[in-house]
CSV table of C-alpha atoms in Angstrom, one decimal:
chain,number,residue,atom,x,y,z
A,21,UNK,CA,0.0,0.0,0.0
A,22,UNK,CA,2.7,2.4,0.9
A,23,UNK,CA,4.7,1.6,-2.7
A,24,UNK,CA,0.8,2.7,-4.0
A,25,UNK,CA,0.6,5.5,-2.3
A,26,UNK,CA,3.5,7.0,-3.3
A,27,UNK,CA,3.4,5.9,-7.2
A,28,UNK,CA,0.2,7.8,-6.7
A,29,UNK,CA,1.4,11.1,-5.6
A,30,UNK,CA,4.3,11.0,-8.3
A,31,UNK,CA,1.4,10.7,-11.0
A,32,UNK,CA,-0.5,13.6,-9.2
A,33,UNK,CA,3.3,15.4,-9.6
A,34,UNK,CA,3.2,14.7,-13.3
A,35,UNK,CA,-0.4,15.9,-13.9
A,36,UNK,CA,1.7,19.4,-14.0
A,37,UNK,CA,2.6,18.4,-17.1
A,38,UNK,CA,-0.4,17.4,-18.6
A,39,UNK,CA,-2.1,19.9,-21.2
A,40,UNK,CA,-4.8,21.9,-20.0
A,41,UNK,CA,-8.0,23.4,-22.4
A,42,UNK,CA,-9.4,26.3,-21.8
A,43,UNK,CA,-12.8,27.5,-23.1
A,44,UNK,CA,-14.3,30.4,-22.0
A,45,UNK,CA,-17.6,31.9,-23.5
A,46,UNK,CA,-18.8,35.3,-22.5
A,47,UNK,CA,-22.6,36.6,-23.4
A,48,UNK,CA,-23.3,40.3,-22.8
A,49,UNK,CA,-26.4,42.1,-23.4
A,50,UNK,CA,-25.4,46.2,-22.9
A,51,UNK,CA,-29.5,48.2,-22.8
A,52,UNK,CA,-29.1,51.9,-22.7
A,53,UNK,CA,-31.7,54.9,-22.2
A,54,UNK,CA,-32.3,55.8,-25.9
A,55,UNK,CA,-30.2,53.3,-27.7
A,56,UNK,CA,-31.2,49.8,-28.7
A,57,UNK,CA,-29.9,46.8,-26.7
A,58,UNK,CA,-26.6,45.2,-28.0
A,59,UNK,CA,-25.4,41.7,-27.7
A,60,UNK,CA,-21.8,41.1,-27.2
A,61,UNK,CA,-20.5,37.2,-27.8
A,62,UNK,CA,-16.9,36.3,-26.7
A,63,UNK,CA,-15.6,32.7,-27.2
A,64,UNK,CA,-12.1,32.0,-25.9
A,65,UNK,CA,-10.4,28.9,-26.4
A,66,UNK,CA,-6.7,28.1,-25.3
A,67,UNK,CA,-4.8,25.0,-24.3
A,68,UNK,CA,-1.1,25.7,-22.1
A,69,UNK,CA,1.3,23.1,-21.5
A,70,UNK,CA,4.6,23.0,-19.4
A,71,UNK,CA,7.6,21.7,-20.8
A,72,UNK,CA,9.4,19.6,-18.4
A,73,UNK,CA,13.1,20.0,-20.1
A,74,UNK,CA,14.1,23.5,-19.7
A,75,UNK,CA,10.8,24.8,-17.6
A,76,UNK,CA,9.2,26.4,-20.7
A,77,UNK,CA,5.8,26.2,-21.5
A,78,UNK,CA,3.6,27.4,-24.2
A,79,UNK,CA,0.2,28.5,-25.3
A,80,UNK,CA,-2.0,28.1,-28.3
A,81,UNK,CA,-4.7,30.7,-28.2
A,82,UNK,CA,-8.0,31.6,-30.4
A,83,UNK,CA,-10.2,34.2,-29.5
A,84,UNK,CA,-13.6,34.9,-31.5
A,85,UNK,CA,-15.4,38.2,-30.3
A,86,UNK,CA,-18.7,39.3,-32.0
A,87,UNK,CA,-19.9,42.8,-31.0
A,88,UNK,CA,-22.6,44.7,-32.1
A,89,UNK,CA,-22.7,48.8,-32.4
A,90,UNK,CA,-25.5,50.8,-30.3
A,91,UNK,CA,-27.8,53.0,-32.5
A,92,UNK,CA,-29.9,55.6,-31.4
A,93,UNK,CA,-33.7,55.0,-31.1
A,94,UNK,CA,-34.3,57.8,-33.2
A,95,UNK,CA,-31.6,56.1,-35.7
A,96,UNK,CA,-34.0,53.3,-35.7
A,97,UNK,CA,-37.5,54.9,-35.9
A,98,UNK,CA,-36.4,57.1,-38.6
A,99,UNK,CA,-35.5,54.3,-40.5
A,100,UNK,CA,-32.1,55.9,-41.1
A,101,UNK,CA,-30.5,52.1,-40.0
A,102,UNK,CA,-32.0,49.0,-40.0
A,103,UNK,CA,-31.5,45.1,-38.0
A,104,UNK,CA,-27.6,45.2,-36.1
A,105,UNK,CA,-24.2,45.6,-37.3
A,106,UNK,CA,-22.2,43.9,-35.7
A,107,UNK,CA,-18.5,43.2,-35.8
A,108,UNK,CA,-15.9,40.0,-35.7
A,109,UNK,CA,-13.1,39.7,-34.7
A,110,UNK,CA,-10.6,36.3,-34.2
A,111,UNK,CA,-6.9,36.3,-32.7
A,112,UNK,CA,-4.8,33.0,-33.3
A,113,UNK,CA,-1.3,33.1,-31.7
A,114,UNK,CA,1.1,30.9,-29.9
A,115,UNK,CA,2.9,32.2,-26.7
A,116,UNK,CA,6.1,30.7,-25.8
A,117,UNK,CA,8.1,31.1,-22.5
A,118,UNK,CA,11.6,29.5,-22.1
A,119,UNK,CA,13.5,30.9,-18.8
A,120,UNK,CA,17.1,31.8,-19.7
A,121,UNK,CA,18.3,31.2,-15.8
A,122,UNK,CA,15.5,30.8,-13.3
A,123,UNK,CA,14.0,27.2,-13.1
A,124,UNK,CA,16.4,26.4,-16.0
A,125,UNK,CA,17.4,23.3,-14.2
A,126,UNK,CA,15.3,22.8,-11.4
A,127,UNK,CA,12.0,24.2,-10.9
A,128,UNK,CA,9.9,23.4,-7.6
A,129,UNK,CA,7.7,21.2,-9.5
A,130,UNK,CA,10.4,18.7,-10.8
A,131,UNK,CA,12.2,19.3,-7.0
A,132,UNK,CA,9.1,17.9,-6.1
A,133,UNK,CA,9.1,14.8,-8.5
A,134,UNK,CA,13.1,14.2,-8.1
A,135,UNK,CA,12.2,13.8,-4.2
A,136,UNK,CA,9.3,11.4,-4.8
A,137,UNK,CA,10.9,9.4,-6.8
A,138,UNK,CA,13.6,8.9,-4.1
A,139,UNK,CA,11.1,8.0,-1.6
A,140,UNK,CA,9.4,5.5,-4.1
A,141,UNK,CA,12.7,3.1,-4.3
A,142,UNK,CA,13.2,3.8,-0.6
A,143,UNK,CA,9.8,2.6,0.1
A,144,UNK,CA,10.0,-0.4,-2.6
A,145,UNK,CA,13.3,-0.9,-0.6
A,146,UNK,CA,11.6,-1.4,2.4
A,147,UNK,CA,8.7,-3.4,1.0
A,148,UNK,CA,11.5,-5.7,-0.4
A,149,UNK,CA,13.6,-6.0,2.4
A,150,UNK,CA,10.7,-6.4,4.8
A,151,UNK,CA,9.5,-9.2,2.7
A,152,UNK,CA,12.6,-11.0,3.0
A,153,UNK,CA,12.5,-10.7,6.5
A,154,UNK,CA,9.3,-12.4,6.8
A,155,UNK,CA,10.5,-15.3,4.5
A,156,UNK,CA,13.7,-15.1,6.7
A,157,UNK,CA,11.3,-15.5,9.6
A,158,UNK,CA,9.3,-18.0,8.1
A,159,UNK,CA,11.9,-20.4,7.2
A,160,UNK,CA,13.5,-20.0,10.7
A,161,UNK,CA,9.9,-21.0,12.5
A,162,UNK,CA,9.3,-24.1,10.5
A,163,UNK,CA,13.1,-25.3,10.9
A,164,UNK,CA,12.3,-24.6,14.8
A,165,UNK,CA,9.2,-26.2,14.7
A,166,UNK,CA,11.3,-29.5,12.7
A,167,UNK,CA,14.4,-29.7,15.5
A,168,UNK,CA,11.9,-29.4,18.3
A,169,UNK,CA,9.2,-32.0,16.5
A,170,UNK,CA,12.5,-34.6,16.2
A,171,UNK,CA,13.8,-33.3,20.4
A,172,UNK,CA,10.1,-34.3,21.5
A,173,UNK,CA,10.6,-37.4,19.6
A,174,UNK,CA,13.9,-38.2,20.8
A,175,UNK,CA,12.2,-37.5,24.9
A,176,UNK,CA,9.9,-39.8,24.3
A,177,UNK,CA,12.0,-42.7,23.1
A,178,UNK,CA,14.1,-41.8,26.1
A,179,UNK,CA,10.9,-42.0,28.2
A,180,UNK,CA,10.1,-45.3,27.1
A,181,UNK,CA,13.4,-46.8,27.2
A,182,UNK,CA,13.3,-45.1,31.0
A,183,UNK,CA,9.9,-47.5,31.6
A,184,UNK,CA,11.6,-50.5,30.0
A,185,UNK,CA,14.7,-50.5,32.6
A,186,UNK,CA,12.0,-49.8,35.6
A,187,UNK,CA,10.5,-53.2,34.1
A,188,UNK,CA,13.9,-54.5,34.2
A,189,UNK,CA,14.7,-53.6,37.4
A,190,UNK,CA,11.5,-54.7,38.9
A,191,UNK,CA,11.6,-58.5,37.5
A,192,UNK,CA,15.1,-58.1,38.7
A,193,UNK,CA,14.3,-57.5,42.4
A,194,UNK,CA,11.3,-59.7,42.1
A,195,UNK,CA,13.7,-62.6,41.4
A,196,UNK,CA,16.2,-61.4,44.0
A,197,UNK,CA,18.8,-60.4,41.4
A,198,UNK,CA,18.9,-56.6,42.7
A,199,UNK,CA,18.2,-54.6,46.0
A,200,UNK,CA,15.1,-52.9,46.0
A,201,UNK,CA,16.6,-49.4,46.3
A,202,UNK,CA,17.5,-49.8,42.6
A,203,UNK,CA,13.7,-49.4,41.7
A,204,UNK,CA,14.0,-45.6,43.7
A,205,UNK,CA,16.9,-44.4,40.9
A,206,UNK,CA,15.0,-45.7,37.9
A,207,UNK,CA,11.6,-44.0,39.4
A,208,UNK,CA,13.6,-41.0,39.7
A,209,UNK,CA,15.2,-40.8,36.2
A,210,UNK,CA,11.5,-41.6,34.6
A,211,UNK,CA,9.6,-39.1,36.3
A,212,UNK,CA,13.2,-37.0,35.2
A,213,UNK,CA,12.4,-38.2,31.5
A,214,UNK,CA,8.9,-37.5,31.7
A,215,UNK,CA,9.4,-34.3,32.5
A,216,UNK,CA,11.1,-33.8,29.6
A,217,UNK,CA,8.6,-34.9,27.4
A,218,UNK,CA,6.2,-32.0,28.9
A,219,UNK,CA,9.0,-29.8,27.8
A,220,UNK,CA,9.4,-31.0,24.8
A,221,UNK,CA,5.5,-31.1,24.3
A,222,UNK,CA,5.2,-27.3,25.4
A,223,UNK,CA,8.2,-25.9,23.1
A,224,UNK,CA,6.5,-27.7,20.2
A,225,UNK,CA,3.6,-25.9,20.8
A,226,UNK,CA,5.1,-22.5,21.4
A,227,UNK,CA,7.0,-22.9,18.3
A,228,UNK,CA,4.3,-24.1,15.9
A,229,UNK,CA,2.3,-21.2,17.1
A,230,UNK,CA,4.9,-18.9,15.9
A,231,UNK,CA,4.6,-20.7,12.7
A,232,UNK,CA,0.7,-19.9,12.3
A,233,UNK,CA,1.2,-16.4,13.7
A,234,UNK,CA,3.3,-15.8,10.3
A,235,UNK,CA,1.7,-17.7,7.8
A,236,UNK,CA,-2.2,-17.9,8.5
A,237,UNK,CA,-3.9,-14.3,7.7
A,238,UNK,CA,-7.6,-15.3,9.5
A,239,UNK,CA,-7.1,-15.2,13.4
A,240,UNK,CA,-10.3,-17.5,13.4
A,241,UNK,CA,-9.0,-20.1,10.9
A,242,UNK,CA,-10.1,-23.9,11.6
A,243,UNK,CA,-6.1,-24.4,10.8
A,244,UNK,CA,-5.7,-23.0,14.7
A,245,UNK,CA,-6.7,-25.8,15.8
A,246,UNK,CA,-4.8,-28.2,13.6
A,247,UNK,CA,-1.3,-29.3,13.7
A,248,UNK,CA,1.2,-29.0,11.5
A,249,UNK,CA,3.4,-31.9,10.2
A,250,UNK,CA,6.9,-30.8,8.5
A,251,UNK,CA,7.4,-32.9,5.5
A,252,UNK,CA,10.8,-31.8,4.6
């Protein structure tokens, strides 16, 4: 949105030097005591553009006038002139302005566009670099969420093989082949192993949340609730 934003405003910049028409009509109707009413028609038309090289601009102009002369009433009862006379008149020209010094170069408008270009790459920059951050990210959750998967797994096969020396050591003593304070240290290195299952467990967890956090978009996706299995 932000690399929008500011492609945006550099195309608002450049609207500066878009062409811009300009028609202008102008009606006039002049009534004075004793003289008949006149109607007065000006249509102005123009279009202006700004050079960007150099800061010139020009100006293509056409001006149409029509504008009728005042009689007297008396002129008209008389008879002496008859209907309107009226007179045109149209102006065609091209203006163009080329600074010799001033805004030459540089001109506040082009300031302008030189500065939001910068801040476009800086914030494509960011956009970029931000993005690989979050792949960076990514890839360093799910490799967490692998060595942790295969530490639980490697708890629990210590776990287990925990259980099968406490069976050991119990048919041991029950044949009379050990002391029954061997069946204390085994007990103590399972409940030992078992705690490290829970830690195991609870790191798994923590880790594949931070998995989801990054890659699931819907905070009330079903996938929550489901666990994920690295295949790689």
């Amino acid at each position: 949105d932000d690399v929008r934003i500011q492609e945006t405003s550099i195309r608002a910049l450049l609207g500066a030097f878009d062409p811009v028409f300009t028609v202008t009509p102008t009606f006039t109707r002049n009534s004075r005591t004793g003289s008949a009413a006149t109607r007065d028609f000006t249509a102005n038309a123009s279009m202006q553009h700004s050079i960007r090289a150099g800061g010139g601009n020009y100006q293509v102009f056409l001006n149409n006038t029509r504008t009728e002369n005042a009689f007297s009433q008396s002129q008209v009862t008389s008879g002496a002139v008859s209907g309107t006379s009226a007179i045109y008149s149209t102006n065609l020209g091209v203006r163009y302005t080329q600074p010799l010094f001033r805004n030459l170069k540089i001109d506040n408008t082009r300031r302008n566009l030189r500065i939001a270009r910068r801040v476009l790459e800086q914030t494509d920059a960011d956009f970029r670099r931000q993005t690989v951050e979050i792949i960076a990210q990514v890839q360093r959750a799910y490799w967490d969420l692998v060595f942790n998967l295969r530490d639980q797994q490697n708890r629990v096969e210590n776990l287990n093989l925990a259980k099968e020396n406490l069976r050991q050591v119990e048919a041991k003593i029950t044949e009379g082949a050990a002391a029954p304070l061997a069946r204390a240290e085994v007990e103590t290195e399972l409940a030992n192993r078992e705690g490290d299952v829970l830690q195991a467990t609870e790191q798994v967890a923590r880790t594949e949340n931070a998995l989801k956090q990054l890659i699931l978009k819907d905070a009330t996706s079903a996938e929550w609730t489901m666990s994920f299995v690295p295949t790689d």
